[in-house]
Coordinates of C-alpha atoms in Angstrom, one line a residue:
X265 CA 0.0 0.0 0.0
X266 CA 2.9 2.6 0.1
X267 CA 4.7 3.6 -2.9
X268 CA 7.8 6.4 -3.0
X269 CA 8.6 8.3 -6.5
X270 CA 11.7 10.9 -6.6
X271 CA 12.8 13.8 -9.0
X272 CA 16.3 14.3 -8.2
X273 CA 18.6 16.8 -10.6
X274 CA 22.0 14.3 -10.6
X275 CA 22.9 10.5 -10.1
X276 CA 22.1 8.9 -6.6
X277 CA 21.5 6.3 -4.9
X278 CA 18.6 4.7 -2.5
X279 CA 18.5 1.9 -0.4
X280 CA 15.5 0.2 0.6
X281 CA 15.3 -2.4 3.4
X282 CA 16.1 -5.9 1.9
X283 CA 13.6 -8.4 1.6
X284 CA 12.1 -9.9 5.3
X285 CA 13.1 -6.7 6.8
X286 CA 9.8 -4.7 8.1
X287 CA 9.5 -0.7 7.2
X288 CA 7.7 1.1 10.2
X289 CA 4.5 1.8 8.3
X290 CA 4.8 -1.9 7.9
X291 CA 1.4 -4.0 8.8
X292 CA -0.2 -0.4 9.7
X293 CA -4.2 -0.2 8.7
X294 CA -5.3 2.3 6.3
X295 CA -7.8 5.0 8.4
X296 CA -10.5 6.5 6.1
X297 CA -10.5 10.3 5.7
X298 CA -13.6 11.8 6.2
X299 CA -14.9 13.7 3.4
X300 CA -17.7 14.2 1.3
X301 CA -16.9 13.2 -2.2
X302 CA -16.8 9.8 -3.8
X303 CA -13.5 7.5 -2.6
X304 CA -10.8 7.7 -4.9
X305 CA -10.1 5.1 -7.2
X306 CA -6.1 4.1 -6.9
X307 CA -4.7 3.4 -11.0
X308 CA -1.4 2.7 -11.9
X309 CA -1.0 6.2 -13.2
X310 CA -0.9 9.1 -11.3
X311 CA 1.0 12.4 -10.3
X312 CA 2.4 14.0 -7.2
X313 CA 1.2 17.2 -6.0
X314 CA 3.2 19.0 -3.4
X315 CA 1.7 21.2 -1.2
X316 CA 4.5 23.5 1.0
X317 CA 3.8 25.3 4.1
X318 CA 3.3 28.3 2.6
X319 CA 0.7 26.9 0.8
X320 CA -0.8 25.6 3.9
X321 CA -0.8 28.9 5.5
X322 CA -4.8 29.5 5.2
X323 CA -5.8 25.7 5.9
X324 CA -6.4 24.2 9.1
X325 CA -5.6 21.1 10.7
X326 CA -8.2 18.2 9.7
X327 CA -8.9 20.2 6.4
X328 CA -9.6 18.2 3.8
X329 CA -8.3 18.6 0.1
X330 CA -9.7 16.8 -2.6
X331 CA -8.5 16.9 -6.4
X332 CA -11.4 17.0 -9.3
X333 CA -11.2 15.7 -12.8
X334 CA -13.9 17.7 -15.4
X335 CA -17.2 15.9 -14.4
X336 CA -16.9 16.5 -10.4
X337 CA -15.2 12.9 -9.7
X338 CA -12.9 12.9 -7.1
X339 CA -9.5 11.5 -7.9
X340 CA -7.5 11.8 -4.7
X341 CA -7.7 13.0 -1.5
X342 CA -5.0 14.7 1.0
X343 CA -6.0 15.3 5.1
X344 CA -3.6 18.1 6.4
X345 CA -2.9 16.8 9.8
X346 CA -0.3 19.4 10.6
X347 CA 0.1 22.3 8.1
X348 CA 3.3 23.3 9.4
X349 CA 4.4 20.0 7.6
X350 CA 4.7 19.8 4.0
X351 CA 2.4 17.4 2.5
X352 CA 2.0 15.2 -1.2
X353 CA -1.7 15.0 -2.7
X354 CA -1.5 11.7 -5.0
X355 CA -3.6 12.6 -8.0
X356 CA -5.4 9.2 -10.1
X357 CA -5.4 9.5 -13.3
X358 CA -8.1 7.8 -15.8
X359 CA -7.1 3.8 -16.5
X360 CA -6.9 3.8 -20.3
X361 CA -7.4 -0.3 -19.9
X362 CA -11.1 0.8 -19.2
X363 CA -12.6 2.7 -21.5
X364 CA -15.3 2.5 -21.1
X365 CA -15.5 3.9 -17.2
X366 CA -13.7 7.1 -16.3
X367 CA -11.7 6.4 -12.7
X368 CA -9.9 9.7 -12.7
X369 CA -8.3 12.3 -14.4
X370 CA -7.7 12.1 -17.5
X371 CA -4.1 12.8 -19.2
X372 CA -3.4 16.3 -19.9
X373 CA -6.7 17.1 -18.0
X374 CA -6.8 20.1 -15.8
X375 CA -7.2 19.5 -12.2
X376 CA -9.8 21.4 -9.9
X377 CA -9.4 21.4 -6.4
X378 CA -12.0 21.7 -3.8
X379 CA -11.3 21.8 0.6
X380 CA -13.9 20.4 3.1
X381 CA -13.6 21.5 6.9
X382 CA -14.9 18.6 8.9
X383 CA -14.6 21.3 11.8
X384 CA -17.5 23.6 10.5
X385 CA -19.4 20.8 7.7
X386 CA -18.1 23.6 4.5
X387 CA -16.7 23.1 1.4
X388 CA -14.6 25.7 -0.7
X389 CA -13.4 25.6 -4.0
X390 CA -9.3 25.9 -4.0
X391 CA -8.0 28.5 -6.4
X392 CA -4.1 27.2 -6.5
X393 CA -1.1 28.2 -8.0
X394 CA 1.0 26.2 -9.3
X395 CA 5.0 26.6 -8.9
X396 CA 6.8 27.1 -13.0
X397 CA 9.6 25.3 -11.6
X398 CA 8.4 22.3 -12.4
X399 CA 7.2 21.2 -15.7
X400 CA 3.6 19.9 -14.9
X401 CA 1.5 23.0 -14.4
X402 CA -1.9 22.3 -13.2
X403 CA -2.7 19.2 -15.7
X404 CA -2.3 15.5 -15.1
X405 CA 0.8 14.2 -16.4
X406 CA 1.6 10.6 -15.8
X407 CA 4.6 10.5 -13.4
X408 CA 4.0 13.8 -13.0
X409 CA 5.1 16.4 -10.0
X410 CA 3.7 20.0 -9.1
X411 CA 3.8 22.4 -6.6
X412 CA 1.2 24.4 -5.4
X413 CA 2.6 28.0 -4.0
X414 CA -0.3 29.5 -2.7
X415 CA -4.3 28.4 -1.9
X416 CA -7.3 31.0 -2.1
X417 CA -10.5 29.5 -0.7
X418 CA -13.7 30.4 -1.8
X419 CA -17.0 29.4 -0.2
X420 CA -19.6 27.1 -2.9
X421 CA -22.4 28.1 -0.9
X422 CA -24.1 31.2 0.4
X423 CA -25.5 30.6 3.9
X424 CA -28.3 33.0 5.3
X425 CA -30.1 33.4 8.0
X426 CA -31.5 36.4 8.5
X427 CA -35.4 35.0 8.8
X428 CA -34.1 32.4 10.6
X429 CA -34.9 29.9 7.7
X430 CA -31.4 28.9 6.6
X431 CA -31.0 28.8 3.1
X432 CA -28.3 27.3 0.2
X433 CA -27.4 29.4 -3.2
X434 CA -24.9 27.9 -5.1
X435 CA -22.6 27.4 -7.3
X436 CA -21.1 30.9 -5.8
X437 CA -19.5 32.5 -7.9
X438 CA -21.9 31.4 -10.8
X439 CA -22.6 31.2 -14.9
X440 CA -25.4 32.6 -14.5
X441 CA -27.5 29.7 -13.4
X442 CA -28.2 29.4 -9.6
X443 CA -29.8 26.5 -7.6
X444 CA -31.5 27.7 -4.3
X445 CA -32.5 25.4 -1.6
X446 CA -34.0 25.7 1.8
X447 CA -33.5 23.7 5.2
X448 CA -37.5 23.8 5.7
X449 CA -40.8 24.6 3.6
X450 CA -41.0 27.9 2.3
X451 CA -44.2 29.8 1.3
X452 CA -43.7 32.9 -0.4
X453 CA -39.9 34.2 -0.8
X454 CA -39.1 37.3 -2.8
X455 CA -36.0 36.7 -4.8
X456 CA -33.0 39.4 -6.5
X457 CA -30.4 38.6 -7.4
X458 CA -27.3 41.3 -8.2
X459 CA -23.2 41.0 -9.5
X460 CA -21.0 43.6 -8.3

């Protein structure tokens, strides 16, 4: 269940323990991280997505990052359990063996990113940018590496509560198409919507 994948810029060499010997992660079970997408779907190709401190800066511990291919199916998952700790989000890309079911991301695909805060039950959407010191820049690459620099969060719902009849609008920000829910029945509700 553990994998390791380097970039290294000259010749070197790695050891791993010989055959018999136990790693420490060795025999260790795999917790579930709570979160509120579909589980990710492990395929033999995927890519590595750093995520540095400073890029952990606005997150919180227990925070939940999940990576997105084009139709909203989540293709990894990351819990930042310390975010003064540097952390790797494996991304899954699409197993071209099935065609005919889409597990992940597919190559070249952009990724989207979304964070879910167990603490408070919210979800964001994670504008990221990507580092240009490495060559994969915000699309799936096989074998690939990135690194995000910095996270903006923005919230996917608007939550109101002024009657004291909680309701949903989202996607925020929007294409001009809105879905509204409420918590409980409504009657009559009077409705405007504005941009900036």
């Amino acid at each position: 269940g553990k994998a390791y994948q380097i970039l290294v810029t000259d010749d070197c060499c790695v050891t791993y323990p010989g055959d018999g010997a136990k790693g420490p992660d060795q025999g260790d079970d795999i917790i579930p991280i709570n979160q509120p997408w579909n589980d990710a779907y492990p395929t033999p190709h995927s890519h590595s997505i750093a995520f540095g401190t400073d890029a952990l800066i606005s997150l919180e511990s227990g925070d939940v990052i999940g990576v997105f291919n084009s139709a909203g199916l989540c293709s990894g998952v990351l819990e930042v359990v310390d975010k003064q700790i540097p952390v790797g989000l494996t991304a899954f890309g699409d197993d071209f063996t099935t065609p005919q079911i889409t597990e992940g991301l597919p190559e070249d695909e952009p990724m989207t990113f979304r964070l879910f805060r167990p603490a408070t039950n919210k979800e964001f959407r994670m504008n990221v940018d990507f580092s240009t010191d490495l060559s994969c820049i915000g699309a799936l690459q096989p074998n690939g590496l990135s690194l995000v620099r910095r996270i903006t969060l923005e919230p996917l719902e608007v939550e109101n509560s002024i009657t004291g009849n909680y309701f949903n609008v989202f996607p925020n920000p929007s294409k001009g198409e809105l879905l509204i829910s409420f918590r409980s029945p409504v009657q009559d509700a009077d409705l405007s919507v504005y941009d900036i």
